[in-house]
PDB file of N, CA and C in Angstrom:
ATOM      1  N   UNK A  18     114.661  85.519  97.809  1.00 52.00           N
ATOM      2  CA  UNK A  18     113.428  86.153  98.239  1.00 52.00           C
ATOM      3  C   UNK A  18     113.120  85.690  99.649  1.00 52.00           C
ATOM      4  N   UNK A  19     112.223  86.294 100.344  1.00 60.00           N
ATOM      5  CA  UNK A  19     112.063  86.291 101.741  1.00 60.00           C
ATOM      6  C   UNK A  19     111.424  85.081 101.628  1.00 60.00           C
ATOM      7  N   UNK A  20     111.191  84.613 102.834  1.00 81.00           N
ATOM      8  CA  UNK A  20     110.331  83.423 103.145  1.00 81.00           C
ATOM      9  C   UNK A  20     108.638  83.573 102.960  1.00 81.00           C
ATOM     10  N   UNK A  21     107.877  82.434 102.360  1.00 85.00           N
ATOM     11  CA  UNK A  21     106.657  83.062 101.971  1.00 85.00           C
ATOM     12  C   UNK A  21     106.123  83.511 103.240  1.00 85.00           C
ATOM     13  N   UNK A  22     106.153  82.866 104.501  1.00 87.00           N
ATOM     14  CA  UNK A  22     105.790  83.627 106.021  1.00 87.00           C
ATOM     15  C   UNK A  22     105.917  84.691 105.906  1.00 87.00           C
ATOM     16  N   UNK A  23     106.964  85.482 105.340  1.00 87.00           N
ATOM     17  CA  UNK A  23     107.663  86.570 105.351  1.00 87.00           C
ATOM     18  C   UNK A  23     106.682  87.556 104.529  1.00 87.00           C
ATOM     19  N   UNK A  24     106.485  87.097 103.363  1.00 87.00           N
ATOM     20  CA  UNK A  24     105.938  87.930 102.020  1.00 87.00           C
ATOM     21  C   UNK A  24     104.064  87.495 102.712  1.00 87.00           C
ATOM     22  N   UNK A  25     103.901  86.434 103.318  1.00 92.00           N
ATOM     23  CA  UNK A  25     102.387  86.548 103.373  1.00 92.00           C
ATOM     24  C   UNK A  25     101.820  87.560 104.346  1.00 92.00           C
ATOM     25  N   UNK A  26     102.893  87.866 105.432  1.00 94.00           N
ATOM     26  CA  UNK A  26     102.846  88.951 106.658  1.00 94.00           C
ATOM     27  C   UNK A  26     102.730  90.262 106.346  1.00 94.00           C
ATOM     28  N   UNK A  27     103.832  90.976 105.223  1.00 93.00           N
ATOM     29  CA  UNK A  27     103.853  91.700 104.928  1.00 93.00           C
ATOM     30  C   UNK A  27     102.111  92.257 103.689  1.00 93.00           C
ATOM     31  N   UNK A  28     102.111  91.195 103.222  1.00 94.00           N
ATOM     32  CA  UNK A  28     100.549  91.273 102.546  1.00 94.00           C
ATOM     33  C   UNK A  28      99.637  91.797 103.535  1.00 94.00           C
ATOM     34  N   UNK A  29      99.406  90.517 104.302  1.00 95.00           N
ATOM     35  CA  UNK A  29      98.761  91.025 105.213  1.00 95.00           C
ATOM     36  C   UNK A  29      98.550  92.424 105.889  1.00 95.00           C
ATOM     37  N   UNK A  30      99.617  92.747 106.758  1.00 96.00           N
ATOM     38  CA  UNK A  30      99.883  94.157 107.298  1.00 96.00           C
ATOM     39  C   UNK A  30      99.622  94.990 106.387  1.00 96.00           C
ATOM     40  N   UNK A  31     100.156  95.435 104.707  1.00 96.00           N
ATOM     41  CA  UNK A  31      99.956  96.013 103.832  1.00 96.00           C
ATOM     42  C   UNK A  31      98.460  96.245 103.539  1.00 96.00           C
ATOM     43  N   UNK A  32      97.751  95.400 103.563  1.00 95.00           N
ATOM     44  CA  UNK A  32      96.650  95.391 102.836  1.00 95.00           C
ATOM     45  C   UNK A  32      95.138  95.914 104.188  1.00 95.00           C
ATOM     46  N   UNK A  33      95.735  95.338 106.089  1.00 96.00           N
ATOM     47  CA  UNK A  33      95.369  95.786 106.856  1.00 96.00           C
ATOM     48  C   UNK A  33      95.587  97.764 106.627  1.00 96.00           C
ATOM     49  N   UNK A  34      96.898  98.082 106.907  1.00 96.00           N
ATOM     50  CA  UNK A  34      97.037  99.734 106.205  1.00 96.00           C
ATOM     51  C   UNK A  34      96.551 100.192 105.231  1.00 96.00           C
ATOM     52  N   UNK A  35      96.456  99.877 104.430  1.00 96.00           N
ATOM     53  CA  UNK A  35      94.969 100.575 103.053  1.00 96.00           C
ATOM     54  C   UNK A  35      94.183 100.336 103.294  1.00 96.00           C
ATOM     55  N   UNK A  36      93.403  99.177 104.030  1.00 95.00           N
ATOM     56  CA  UNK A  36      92.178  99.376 104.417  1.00 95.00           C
ATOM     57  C   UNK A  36      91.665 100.402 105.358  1.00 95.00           C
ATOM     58  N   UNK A  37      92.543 100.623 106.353  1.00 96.00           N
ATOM     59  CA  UNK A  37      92.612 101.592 107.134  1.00 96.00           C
ATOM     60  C   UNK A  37      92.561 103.243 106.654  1.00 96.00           C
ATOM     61  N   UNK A  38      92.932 103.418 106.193  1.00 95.00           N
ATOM     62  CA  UNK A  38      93.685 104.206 105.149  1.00 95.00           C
ATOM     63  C   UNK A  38      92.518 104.658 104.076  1.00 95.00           C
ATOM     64  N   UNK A  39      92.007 103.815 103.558  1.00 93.00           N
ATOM     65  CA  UNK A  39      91.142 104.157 102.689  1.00 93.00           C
ATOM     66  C   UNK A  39      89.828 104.189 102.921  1.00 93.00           C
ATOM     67  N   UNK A  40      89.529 103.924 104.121  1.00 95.00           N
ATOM     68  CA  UNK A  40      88.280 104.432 105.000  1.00 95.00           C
ATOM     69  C   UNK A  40      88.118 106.058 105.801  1.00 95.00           C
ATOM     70  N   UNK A  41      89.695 106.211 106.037  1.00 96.00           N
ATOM     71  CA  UNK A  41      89.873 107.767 105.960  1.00 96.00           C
ATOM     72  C   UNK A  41      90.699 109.143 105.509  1.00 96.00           C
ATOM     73  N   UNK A  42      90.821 108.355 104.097  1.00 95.00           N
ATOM     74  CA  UNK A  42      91.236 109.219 103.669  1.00 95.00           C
ATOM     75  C   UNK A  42      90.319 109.450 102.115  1.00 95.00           C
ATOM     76  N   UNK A  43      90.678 110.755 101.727  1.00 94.00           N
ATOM     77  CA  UNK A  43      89.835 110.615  99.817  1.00 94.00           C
ATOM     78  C   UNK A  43      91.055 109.980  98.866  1.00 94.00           C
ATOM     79  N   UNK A  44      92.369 109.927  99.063  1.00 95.00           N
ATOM     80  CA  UNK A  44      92.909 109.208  98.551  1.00 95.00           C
ATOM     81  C   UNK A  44      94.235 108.639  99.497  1.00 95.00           C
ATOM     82  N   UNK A  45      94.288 107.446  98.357  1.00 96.00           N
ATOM     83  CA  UNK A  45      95.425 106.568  99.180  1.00 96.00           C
ATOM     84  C   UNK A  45      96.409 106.269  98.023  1.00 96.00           C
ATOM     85  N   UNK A  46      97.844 106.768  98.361  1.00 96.00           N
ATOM     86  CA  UNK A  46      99.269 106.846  97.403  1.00 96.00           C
ATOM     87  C   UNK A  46      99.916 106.059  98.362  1.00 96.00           C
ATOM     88  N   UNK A  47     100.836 105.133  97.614  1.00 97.00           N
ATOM     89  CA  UNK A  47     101.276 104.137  97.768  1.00 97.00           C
ATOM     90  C   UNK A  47     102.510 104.166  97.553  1.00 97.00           C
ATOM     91  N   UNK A  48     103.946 104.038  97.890  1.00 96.00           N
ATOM     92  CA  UNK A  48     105.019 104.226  97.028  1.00 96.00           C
ATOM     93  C   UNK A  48     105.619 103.149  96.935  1.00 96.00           C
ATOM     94  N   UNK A  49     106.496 102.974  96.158  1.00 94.00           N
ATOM     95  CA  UNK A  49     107.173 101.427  95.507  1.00 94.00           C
ATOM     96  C   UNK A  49     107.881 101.185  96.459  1.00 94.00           C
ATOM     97  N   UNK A  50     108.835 100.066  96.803  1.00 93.00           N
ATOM     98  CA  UNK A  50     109.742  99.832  97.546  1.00 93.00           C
ATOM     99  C   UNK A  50     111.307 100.317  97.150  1.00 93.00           C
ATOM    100  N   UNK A  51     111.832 101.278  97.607  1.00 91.00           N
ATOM    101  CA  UNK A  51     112.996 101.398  97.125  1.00 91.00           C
ATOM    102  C   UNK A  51     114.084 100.201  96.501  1.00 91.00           C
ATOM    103  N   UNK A  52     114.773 100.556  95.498  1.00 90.00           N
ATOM    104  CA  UNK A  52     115.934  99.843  95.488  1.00 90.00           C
ATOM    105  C   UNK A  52     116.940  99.609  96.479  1.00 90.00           C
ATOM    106  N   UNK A  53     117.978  98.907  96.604  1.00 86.00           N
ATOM    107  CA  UNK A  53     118.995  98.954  97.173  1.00 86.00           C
ATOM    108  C   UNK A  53     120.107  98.924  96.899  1.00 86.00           C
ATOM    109  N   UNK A  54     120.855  99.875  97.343  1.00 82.00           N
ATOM    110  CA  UNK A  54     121.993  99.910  97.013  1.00 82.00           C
ATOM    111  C   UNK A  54     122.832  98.597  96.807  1.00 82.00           C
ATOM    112  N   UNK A  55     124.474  99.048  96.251  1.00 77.00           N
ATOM    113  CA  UNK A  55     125.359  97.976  95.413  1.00 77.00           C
ATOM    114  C   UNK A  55     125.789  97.404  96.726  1.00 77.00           C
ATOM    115  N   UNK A  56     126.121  98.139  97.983  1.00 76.00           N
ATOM    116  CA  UNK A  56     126.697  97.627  99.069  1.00 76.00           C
ATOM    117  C   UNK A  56     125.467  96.701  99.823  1.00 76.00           C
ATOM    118  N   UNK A  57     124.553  96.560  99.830  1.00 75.00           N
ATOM    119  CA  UNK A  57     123.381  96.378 100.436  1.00 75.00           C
ATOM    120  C   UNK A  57     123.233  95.255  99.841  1.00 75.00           C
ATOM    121  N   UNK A  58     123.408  94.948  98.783  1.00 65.00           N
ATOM    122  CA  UNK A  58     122.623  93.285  97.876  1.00 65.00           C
ATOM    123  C   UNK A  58     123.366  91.821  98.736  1.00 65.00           C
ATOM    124  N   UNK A  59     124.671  92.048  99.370  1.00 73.00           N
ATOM    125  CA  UNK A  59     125.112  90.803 100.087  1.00 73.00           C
ATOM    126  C   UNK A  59     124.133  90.432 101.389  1.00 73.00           C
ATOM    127  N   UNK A  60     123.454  91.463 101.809  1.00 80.00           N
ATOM    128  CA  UNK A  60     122.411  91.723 103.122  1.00 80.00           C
ATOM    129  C   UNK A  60     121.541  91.430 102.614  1.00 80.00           C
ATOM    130  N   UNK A  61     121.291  91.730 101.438  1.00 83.00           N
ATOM    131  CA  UNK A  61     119.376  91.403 101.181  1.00 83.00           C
ATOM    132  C   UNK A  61     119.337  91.261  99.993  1.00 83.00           C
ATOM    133  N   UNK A  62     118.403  90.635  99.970  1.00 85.00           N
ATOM    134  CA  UNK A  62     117.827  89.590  98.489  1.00 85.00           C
ATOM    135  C   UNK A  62     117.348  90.666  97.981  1.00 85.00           C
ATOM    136  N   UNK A  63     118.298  91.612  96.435  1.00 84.00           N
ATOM    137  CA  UNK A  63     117.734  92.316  95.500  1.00 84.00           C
ATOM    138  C   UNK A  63     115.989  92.336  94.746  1.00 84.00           C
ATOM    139  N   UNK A  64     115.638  90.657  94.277  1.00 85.00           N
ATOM    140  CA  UNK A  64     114.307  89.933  94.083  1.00 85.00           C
ATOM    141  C   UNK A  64     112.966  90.625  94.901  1.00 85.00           C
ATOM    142  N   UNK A  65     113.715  90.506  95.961  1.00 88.00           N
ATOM    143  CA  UNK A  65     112.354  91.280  97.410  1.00 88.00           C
ATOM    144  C   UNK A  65     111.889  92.340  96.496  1.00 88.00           C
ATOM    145  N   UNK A  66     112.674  93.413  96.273  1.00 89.00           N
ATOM    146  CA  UNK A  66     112.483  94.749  95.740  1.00 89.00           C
ATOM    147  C   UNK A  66     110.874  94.288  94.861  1.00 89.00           C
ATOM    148  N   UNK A  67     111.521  93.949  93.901  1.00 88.00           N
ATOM    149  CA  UNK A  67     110.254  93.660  92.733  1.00 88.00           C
ATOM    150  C   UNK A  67     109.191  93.086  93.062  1.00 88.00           C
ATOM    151  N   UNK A  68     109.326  91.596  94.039  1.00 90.00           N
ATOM    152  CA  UNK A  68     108.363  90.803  94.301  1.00 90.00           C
ATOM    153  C   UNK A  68     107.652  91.826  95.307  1.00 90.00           C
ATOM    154  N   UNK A  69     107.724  92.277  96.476  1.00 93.00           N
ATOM    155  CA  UNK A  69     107.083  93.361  97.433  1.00 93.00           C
ATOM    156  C   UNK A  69     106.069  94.922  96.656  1.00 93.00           C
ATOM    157  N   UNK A  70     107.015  95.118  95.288  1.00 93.00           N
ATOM    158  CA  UNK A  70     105.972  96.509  95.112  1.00 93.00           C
ATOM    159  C   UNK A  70     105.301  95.386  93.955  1.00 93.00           C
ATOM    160  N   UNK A  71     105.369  94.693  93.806  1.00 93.00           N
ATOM    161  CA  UNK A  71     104.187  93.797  92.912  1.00 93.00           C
ATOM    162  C   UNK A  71     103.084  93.568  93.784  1.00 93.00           C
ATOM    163  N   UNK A  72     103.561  93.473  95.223  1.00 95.00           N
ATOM    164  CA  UNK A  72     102.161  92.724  95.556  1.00 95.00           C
ATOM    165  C   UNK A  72     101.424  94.435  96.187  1.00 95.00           C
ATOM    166  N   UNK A  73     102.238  95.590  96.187  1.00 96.00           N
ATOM    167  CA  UNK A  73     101.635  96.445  96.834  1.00 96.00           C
ATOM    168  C   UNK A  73     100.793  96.624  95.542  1.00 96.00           C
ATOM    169  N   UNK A  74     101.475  96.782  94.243  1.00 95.00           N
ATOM    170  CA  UNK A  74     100.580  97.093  92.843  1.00 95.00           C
ATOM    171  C   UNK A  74      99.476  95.958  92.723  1.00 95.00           C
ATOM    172  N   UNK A  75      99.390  94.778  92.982  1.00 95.00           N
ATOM    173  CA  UNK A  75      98.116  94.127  92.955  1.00 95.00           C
ATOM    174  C   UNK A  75      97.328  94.563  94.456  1.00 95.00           C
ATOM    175  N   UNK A  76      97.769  94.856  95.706  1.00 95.00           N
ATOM    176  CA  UNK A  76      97.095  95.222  96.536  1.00 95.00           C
ATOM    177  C   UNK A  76      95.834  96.164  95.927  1.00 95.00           C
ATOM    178  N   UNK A  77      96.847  97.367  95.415  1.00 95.00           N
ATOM    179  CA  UNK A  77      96.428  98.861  95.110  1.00 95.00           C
ATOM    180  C   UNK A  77      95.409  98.650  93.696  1.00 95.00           C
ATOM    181  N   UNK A  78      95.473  97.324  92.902  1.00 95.00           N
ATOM    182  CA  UNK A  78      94.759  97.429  91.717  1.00 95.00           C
ATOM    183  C   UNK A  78      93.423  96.638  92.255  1.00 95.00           C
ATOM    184  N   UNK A  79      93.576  95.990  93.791  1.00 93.00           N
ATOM    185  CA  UNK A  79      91.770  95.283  94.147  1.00 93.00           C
ATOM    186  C   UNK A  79      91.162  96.819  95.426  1.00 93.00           C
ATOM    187  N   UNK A  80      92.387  97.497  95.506  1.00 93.00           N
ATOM    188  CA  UNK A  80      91.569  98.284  96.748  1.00 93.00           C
ATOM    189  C   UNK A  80      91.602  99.488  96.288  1.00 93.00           C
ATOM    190  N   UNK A  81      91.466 100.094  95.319  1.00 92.00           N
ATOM    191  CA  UNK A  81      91.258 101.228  94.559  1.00 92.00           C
ATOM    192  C   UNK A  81      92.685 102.679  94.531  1.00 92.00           C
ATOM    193  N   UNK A  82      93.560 102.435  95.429  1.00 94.00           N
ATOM    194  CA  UNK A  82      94.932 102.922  95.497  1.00 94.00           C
ATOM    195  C   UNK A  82      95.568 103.133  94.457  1.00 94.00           C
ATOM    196  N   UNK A  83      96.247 103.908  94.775  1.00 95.00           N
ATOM    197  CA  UNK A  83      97.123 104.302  93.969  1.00 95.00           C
ATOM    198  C   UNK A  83      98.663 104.118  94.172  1.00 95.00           C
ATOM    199  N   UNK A  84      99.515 103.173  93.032  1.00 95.00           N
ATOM    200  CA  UNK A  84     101.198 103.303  93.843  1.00 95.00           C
ATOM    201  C   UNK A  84     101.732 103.889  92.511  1.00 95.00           C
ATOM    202  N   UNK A  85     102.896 104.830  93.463  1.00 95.00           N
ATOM    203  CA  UNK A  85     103.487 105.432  92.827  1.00 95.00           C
ATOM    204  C   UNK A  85     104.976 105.457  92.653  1.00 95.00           C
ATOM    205  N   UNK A  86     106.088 105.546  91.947  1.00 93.00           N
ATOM    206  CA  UNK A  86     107.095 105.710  92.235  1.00 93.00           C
ATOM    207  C   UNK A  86     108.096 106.098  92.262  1.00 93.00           C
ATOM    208  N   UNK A  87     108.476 107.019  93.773  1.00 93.00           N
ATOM    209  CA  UNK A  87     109.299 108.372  93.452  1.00 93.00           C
ATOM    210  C   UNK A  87     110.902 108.090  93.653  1.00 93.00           C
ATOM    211  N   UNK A  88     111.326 106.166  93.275  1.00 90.00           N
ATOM    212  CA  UNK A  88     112.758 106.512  93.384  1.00 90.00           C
ATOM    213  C   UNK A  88     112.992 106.108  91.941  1.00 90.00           C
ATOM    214  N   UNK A  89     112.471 106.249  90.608  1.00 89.00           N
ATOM    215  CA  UNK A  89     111.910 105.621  89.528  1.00 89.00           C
ATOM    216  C   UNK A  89     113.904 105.916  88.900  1.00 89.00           C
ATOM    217  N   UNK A  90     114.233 107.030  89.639  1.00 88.00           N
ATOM    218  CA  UNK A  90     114.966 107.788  89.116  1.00 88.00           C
ATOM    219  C   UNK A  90     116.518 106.707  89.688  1.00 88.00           C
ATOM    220  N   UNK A  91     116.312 105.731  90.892  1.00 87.00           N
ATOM    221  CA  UNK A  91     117.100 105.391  91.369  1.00 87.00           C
ATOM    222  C   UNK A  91     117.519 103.710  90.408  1.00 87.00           C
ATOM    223  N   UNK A  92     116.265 103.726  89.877  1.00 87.00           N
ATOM    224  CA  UNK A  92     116.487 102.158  89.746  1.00 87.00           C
ATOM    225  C   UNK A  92     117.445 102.252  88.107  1.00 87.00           C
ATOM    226  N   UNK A  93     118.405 101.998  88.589  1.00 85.00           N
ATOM    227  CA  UNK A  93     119.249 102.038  87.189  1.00 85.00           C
ATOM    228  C   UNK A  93     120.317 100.849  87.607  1.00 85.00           C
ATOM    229  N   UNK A  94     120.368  99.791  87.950  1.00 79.00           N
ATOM    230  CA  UNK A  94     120.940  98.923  88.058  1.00 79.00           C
ATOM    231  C   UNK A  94     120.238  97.828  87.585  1.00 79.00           C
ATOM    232  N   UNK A  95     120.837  96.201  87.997  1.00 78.00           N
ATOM    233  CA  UNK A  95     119.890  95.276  87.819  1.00 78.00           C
ATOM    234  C   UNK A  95     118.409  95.342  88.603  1.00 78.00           C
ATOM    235  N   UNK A  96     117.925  94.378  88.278  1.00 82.00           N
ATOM    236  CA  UNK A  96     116.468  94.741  89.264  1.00 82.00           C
ATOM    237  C   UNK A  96     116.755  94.697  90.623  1.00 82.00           C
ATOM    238  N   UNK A  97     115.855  95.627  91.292  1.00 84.00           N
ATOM    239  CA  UNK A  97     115.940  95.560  92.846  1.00 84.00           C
ATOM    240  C   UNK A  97     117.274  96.367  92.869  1.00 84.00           C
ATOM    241  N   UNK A  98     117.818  96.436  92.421  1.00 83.00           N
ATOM    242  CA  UNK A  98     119.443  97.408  92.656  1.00 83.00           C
ATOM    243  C   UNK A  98     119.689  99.102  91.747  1.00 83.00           C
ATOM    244  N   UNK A  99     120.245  99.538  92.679  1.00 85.00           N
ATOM    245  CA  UNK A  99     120.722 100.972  92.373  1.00 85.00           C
ATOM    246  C   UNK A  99     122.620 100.705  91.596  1.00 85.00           C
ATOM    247  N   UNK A 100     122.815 101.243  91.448  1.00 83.00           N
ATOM    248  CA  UNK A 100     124.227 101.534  91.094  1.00 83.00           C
ATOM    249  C   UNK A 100     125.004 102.830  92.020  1.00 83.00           C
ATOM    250  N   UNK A 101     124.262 103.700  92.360  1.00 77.00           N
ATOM    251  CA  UNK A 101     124.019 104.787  92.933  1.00 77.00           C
ATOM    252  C   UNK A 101     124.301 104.048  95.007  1.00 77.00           C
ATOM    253  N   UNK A 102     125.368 104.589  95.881  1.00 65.00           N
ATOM    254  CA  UNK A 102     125.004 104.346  96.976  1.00 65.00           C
ATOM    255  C   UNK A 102     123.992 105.185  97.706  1.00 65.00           C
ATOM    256  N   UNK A 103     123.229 104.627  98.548  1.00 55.00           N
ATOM    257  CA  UNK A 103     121.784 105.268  99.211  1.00 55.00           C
ATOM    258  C   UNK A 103     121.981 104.633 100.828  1.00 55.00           C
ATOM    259  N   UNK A 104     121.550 105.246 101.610  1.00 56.00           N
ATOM    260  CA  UNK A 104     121.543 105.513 102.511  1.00 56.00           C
ATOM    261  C   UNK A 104     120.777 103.946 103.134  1.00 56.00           C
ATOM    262  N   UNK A 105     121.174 103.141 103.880  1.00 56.00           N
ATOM    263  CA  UNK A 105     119.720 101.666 104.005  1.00 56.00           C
ATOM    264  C   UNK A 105     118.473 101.702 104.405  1.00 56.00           C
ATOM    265  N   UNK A 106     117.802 103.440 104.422  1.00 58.00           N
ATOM    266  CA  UNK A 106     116.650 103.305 104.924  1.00 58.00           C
ATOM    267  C   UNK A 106     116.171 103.612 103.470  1.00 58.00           C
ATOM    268  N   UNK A 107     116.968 103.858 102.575  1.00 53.00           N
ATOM    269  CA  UNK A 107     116.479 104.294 100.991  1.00 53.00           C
ATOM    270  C   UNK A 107     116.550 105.566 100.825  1.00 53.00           C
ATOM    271  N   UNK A 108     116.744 106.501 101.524  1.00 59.00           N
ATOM    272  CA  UNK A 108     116.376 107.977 101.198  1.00 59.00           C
ATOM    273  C   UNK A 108     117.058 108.395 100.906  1.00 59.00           C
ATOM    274  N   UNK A 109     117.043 109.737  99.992  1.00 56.00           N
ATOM    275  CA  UNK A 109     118.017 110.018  98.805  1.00 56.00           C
ATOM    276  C   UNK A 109     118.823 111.227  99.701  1.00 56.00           C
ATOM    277  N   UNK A 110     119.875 111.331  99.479  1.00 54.00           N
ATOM    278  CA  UNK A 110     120.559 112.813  99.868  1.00 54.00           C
ATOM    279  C   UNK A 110     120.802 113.929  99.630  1.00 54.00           C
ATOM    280  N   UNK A 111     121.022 115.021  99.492  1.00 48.00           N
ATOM    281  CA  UNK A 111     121.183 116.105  99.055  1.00 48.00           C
ATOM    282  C   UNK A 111     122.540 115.862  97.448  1.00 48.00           C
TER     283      UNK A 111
END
């Protein structure tokens, strides 16, 4: 997992953007953090995956948000991992 510097920054920033966010908008959707692909796990700590949309889902459960998640379909590996190769920005292909 990232460094807590790492995970407290990203809180931060996260929780700065919904606030933002939810001052102008009528709603605020949230999406999970993608998985990562099988080639991708030697680069990055699989763990992140889970620990990151946890804290967006406790973000979203004190600031009235909503998260949602549209790669629900991807996560079929261990946690944080696809089985499926994906592209490293996460986005799915044709």
């Amino acid at each position: 997992m990232d460094s807590a510097t790492t995970v407290r920054g990203f809180a931060a920033a996260t929780g700065r953007i919904v606030t933002w966010l939810a001052a102008n908008a009528d709603r605020v959707l949230v999406a999970a953090v993608p998985p990562i692909g099988p080639e991708a796990g030697a680069e990055r700590d699989p763990a992140a995956v889970a620990a990151y949309t946890a804290l967006l889902r406790d973000l979203c459960a004190r600031q009235g948000c909503r998260i949602f998640d549209p790669f629900a379909d991807l996560r079929d590996g261990p946690p944080g991992l696809t089985t499926r190769a994906v592209p490293p920005d996460g986005s799915r292909t044709a």
